[in-house]
Short mmCIF file of C-alpha atoms in Angstrom, two decimals:
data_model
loop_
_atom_site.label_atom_id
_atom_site.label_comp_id
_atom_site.label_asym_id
_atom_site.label_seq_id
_atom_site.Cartn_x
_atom_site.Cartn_y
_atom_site.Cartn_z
CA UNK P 1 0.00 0.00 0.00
CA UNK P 2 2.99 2.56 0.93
CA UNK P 3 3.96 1.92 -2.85
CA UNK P 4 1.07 2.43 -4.34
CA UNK P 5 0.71 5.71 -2.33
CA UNK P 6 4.27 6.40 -3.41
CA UNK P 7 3.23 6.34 -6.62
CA UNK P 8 0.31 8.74 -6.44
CA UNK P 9 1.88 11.15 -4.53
CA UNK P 10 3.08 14.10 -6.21
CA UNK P 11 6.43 15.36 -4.32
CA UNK P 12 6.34 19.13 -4.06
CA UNK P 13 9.38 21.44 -6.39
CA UNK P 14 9.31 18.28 -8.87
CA UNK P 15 7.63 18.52 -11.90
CA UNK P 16 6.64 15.49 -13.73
CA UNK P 17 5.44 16.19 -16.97
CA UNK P 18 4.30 12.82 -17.81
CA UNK P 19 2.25 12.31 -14.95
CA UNK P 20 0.86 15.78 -15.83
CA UNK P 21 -0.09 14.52 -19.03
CA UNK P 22 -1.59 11.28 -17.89
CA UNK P 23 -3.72 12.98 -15.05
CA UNK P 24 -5.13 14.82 -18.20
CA UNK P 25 -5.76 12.84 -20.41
CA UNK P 26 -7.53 10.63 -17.55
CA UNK P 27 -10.17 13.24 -16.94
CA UNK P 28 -10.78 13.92 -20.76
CA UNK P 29 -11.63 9.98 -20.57
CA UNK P 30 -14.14 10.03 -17.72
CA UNK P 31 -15.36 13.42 -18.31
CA UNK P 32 -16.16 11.89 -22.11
CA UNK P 33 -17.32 8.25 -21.12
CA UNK P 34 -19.60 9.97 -18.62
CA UNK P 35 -21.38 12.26 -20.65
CA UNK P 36 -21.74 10.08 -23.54
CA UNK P 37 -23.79 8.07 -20.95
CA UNK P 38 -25.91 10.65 -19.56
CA UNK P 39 -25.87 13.51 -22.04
CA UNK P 40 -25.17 12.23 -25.80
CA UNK P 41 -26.38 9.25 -26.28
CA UNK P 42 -29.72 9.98 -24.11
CA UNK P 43 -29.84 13.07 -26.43
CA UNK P 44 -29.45 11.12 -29.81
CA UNK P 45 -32.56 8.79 -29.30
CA UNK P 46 -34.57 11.92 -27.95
CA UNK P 47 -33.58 14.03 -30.96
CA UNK P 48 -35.23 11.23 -32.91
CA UNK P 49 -38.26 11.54 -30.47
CA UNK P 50 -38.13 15.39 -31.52
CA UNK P 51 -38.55 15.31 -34.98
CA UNK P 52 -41.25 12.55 -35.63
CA UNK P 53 -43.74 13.71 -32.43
CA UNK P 54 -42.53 17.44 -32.20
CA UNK P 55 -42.71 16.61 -28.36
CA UNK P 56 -39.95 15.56 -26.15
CA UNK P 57 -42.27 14.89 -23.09
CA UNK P 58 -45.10 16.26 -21.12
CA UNK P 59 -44.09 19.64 -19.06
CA UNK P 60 -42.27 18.97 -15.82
CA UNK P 61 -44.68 21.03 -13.59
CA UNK P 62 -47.30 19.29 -15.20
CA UNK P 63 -51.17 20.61 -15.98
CA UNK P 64 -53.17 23.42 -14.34
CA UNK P 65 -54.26 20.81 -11.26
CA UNK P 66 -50.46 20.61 -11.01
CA UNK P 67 -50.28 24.54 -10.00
CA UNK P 68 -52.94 25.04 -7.77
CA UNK P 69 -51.93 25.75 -4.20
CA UNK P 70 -48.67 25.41 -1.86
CA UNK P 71 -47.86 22.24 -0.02
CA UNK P 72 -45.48 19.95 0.73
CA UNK P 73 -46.83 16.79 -1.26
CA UNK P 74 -46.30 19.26 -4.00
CA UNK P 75 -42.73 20.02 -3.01
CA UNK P 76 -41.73 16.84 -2.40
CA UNK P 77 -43.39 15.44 -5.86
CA UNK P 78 -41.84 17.86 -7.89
CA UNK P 79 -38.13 17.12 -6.02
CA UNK P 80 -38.58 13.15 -6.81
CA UNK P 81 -39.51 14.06 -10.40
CA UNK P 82 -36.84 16.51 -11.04
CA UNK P 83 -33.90 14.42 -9.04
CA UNK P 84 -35.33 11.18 -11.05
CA UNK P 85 -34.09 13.27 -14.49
CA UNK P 86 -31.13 14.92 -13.05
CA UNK P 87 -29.47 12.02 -10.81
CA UNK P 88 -26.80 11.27 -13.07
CA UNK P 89 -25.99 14.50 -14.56
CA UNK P 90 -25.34 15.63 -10.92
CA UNK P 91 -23.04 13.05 -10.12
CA UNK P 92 -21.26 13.70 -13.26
CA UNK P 93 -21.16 17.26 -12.19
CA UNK P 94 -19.82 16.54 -8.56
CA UNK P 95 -17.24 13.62 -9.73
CA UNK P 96 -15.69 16.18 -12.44
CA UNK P 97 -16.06 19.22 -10.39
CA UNK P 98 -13.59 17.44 -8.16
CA UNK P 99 -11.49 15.48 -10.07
CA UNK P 100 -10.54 18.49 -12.53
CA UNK P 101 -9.01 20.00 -8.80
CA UNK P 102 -6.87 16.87 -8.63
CA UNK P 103 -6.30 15.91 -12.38
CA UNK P 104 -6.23 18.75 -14.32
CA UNK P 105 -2.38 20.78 -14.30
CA UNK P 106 -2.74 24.15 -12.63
CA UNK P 107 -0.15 26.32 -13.89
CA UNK P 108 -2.21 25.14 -17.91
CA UNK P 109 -5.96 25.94 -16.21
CA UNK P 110 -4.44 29.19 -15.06
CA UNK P 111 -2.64 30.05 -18.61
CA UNK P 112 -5.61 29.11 -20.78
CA UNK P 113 -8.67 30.37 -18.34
CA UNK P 114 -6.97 32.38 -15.61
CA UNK P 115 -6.70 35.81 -17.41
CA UNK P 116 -9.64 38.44 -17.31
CA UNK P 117 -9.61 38.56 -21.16
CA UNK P 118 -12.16 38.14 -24.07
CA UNK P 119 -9.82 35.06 -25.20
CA UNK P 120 -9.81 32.83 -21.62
CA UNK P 121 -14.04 33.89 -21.52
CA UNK P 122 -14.06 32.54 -25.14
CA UNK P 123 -12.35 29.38 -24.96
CA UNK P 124 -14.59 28.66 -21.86
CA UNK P 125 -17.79 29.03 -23.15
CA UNK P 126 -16.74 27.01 -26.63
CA UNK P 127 -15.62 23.98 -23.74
CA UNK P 128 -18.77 24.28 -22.28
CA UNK P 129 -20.84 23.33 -25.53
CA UNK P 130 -19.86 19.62 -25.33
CA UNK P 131 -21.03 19.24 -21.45
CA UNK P 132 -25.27 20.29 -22.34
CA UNK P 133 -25.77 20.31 -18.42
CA UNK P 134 -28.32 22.11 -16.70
CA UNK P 135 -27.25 24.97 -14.49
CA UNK P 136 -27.10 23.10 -11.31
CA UNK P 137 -25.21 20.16 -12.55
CA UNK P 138 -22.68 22.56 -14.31
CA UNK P 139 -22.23 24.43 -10.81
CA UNK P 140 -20.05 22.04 -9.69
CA UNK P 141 -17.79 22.19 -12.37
CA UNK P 142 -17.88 25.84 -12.13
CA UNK P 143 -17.11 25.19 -8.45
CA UNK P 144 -14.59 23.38 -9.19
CA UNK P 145 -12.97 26.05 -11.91
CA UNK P 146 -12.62 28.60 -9.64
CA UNK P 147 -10.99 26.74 -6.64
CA UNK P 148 -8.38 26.13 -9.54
CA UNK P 149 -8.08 30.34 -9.80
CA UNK P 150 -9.66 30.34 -12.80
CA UNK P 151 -10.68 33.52 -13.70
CA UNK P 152 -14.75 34.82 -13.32
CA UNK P 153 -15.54 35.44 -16.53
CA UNK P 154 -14.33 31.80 -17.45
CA UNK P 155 -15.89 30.29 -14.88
CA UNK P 156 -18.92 31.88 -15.90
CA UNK P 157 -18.68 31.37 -19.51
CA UNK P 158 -18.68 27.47 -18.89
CA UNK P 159 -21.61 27.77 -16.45
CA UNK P 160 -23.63 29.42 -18.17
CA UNK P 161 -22.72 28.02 -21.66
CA UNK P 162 -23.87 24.49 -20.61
CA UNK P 163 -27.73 24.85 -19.92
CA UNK P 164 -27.50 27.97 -22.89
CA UNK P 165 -25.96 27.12 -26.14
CA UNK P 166 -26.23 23.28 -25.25
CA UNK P 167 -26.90 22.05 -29.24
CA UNK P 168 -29.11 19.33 -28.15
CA UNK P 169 -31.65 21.45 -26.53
CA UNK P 170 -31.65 24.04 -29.82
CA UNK P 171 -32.26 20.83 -31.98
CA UNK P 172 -35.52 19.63 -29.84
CA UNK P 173 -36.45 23.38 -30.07
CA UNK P 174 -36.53 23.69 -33.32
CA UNK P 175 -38.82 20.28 -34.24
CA UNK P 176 -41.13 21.24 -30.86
CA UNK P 177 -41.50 24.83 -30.81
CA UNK P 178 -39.97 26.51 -34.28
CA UNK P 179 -37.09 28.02 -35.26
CA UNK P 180 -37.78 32.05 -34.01
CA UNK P 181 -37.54 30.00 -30.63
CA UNK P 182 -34.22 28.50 -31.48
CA UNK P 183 -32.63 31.97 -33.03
CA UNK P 184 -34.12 34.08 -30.13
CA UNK P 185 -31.97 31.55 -27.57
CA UNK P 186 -28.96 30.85 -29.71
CA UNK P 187 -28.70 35.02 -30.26
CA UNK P 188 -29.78 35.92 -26.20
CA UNK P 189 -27.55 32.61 -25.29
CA UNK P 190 -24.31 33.52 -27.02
CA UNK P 191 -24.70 37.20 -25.67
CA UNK P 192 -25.24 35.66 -21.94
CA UNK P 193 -22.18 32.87 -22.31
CA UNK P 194 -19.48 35.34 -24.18
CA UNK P 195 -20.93 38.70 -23.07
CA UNK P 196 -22.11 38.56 -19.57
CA UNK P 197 -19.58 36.52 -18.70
CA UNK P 198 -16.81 39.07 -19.87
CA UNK P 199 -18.23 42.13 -18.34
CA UNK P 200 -18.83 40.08 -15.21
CA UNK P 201 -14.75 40.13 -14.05
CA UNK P 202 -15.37 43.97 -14.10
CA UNK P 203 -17.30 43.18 -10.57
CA UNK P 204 -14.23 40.90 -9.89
CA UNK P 205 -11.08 41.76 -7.71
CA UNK P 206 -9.19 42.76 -10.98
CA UNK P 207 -6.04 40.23 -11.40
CA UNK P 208 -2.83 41.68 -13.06
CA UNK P 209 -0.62 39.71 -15.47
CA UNK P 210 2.16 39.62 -12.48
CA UNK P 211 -0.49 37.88 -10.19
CA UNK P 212 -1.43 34.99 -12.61
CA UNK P 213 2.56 34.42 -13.23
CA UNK P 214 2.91 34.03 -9.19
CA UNK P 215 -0.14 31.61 -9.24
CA UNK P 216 1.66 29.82 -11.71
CA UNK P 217 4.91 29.77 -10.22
CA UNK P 218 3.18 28.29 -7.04
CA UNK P 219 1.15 25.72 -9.20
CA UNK P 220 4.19 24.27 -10.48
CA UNK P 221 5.34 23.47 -6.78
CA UNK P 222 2.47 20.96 -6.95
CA UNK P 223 1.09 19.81 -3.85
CA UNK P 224 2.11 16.93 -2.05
CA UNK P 225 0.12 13.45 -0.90
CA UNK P 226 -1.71 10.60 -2.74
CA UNK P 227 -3.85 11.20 -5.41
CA UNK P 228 -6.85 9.40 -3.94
CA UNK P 229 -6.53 11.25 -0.60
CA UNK P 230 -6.69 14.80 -2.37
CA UNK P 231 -9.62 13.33 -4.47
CA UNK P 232 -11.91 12.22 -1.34
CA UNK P 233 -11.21 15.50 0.15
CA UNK P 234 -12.00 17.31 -2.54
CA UNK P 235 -15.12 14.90 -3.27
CA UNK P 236 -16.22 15.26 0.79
CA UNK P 237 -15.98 19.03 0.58
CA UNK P 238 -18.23 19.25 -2.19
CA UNK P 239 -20.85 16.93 -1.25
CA UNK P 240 -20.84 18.22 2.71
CA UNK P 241 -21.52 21.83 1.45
CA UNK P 242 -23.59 21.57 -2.57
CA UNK P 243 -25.91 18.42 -1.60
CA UNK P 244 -27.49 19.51 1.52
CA UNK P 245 -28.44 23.29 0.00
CA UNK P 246 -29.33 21.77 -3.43
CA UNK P 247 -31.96 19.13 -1.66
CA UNK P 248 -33.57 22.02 0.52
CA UNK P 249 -33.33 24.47 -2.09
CA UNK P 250 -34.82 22.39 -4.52
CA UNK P 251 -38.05 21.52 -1.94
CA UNK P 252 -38.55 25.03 -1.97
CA UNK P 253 -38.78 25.70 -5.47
CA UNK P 254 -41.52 22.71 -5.55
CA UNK P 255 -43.36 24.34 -2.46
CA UNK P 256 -43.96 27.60 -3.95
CA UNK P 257 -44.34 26.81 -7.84
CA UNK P 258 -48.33 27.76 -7.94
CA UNK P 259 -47.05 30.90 -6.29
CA UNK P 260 -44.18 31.29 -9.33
CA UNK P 261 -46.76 30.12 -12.22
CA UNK P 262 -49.70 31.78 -11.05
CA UNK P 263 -53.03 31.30 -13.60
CA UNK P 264 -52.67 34.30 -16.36
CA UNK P 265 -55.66 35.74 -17.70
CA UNK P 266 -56.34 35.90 -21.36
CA UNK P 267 -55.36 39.87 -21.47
CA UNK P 268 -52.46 39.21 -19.57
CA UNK P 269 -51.35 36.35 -21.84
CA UNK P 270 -48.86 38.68 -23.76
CA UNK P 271 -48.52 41.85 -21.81
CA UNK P 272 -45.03 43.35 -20.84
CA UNK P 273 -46.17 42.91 -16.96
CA UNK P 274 -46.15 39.35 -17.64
CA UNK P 275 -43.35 38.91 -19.32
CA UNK P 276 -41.06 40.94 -16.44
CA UNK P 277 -42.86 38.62 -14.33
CA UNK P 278 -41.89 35.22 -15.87
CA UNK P 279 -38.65 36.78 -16.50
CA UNK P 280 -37.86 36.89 -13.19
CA UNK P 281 -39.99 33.66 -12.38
CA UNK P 282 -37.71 31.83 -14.90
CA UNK P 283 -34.49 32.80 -13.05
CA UNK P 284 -35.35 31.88 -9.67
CA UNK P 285 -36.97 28.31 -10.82
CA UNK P 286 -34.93 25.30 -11.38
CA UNK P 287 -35.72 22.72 -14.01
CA UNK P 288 -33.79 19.75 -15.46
CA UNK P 289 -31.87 19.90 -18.73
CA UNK P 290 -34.24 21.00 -21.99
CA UNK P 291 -37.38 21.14 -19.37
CA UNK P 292 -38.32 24.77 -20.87
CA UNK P 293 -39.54 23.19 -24.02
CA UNK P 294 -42.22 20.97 -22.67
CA UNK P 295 -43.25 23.41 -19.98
CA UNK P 296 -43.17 26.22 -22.77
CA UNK P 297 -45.52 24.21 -25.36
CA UNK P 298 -47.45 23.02 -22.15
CA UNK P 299 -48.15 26.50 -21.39
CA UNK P 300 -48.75 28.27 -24.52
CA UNK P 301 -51.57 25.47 -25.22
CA UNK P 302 -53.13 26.93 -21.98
CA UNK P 303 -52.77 30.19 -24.11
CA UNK P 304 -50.08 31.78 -23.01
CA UNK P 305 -48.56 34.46 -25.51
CA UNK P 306 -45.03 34.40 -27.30
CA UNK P 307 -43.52 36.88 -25.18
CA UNK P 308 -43.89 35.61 -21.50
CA UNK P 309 -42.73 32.60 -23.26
CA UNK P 310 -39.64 33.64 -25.11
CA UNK P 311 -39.08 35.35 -21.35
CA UNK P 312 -38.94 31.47 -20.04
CA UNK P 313 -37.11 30.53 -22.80
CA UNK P 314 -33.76 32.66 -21.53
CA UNK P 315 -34.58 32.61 -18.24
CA UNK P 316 -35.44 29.26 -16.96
CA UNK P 317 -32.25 27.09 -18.56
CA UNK P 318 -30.35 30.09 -17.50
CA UNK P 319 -29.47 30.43 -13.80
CA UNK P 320 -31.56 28.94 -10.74
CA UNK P 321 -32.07 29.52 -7.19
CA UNK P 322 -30.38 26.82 -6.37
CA UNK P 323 -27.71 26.83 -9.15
CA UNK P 324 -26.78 30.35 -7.40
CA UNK P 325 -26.64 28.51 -4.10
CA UNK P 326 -24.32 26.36 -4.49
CA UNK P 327 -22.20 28.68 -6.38
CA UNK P 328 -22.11 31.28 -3.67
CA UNK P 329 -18.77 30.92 -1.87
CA UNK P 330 -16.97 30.77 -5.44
CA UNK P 331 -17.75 33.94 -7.11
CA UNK P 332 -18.24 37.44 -5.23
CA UNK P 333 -21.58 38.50 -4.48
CA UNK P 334 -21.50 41.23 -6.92
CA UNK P 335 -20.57 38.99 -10.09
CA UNK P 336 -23.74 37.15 -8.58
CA UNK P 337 -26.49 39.98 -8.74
CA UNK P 338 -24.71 40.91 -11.49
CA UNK P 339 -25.15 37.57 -13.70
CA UNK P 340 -28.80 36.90 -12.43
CA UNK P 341 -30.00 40.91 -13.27
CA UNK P 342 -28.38 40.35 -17.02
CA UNK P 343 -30.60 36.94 -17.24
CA UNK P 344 -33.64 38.57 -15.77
CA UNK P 345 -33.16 42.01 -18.27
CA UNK P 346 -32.04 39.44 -21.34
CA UNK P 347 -34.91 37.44 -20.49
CA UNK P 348 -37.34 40.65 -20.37
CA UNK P 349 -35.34 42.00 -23.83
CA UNK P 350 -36.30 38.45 -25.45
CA UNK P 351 -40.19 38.56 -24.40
CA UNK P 352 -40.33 42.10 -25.94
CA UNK P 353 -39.04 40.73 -29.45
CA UNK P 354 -41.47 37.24 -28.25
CA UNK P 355 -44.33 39.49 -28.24
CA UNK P 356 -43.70 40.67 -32.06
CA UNK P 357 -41.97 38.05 -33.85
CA UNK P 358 -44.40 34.19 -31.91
#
């Protein structure tokens, strides 16, 4: 056992380049095996379920009955049907969250996503396109980023690029709703992921060239002790502080839907008061990966107009409650209100053009 410990352990002022290399291309294995599992394959056969019903499901909150009144049957139904779709994408989220702190070499994170420029927000938000996780399974990740020093508008970028620009949620948009619906998110999306993101290290403790070449220089004096020991630690910490807020934070959301979706009269359907409303609605809710389509066809058969709906069609993939939770101690407040005012204002700007153009 002292061998293989030995052999894990990473003695401090020695680099090992090959090691380096192997640790990455490791996590580039399991972070690909594991979303082939949950995300791409899953998302192949329900492309195909797309395009010959124009459905993908019925809406996660359900029918009218389903929004009537605050309990906690209610909460606790919708937290069993929302963990039953997002189980395994949160896993993957917490297992690669931690392992990129333990796999992935520092001194490259810091060199590629570390800087507050255009270039380290750009390259993050293109990585995020492959993971098509919803905002509170990309947390983690995010989490995960920043303990490495990576930079906020990076971080950000790859948060908010997942549940945004993910390509498997435009394609079901486009055979369930229509197209406007897939231009008005890809447009509002990009702007959130590349846009948002950058003008977000602006509320950031501003980090000079000479402090990202110091980080560096301690990165390559690479922390001592076992792989696996620095993994469960890094796996505990996560689990002790994300699961217990996600769980309660999630009941919430469940308790107080009726009070989020409240019944919209017919002159209300499409009216700029209703659209502020759902924009903000759509931010604070939480819904599995691609949920907004169902529950966006679900309501506009109830008659709700193409602007409160375009509203939830930025909003609700966007940032959560509980997404913003477990993010909390990783980004400064500021970046924080800052990120879930440009969803809420984006969401708002997309039900105006909603209200024209669906």
């Amino acid at each position: 056992m002292s061998q293989l410990n030995n052999s894990l352990s990473i003695p401090a002022n020695q680099s090992n380049p090959k090691k380096t290399v192997s640790f990455a291309v490791l996590f580039i294995i399991i972070a690909a095996a594991g979303l082939w599992y949950v995300k791409w394959f899953p998302y192949f056969n329900k492309a195909i379920l797309a395009a010959g019903n124009h459905s993908i499901g019925s809406s996660i909150l359900g029918d009218k009955a389903n929004l009537q009144g605050v309990s906690w049957s209610g909460a606790w139904a919708y937290a069993v049907t929302y963990f039953t779709a997002v189980w395994k994408a949160a896993i993957l989220g917490i297992l690669l969250g931690s392992l990129l702190q333990v796999l992935l070499p520092a001194n490259w994170l810091l060199k590629v996503l570390g800087k507050t420029s255009f270039g380290s927000t750009a390259i993050a938000g293109l990585a995020s396109i492959p993971g098509m996780m919803c905002t509170c399974c990309a947390a983690p990740i995010a989490v995960g980023l920043r303990k490495k020093n990576v930079s906020v508008g990076a971080s950000l970028a790859f948060w908010l690029g997942n549940p945004t620009i993910n390509p498997a949620t435009l394609i079901f948009m486009t055979f369930v709703l229509s197209w406007k619906f897939t231009l008005l998110r890809l447009t509002f999306g990009l702007i959130l992921t590349f846009g948002v993101s950058y003008l977000a290290n602006r509320f950031a403790t501003n980090v000079k060239s000479t402090d990202i070449d110091n980080l560096i220089k301690k990165a390559e004096i690479e922390v001592s002790g076992s792989f696996i020991t620095r993994w469960l630690k890094s796996m505990g910490n996560m689990i002790l502080y994300i699961v217990p807020a996600y769980v309660l934070s999630i009941l919430l959301m469940g308790a107080i839907k009726a009070w989020l979706f409240p019944h919209i009269s017919e002159a209300a359907a499409n009216s700029l008061i209703t659209v502020i409303g759902f924009a903000i609605t759509g931010m604070l809710f939480v819904i599995p990966t691609a949920a907004e389509i169902p529950i966006i066809q679900t309501f506009m058969s109830f008659g709700l107009g193409g602007g409160p709906a375009a509203a939830l069609l930025i909003t609700l993939p966007s940032v959560s409650l509980p997404s913003l939770i477990i993010v909390a101690r990783s980004f400064p407040k500021r970046v924080l209100f800052f990120t879930a005012g440009s969803v809420v204002v984006l969401g708002i700007l997309s039900g105006i053009v909603g209200m024209f153009i669906l």
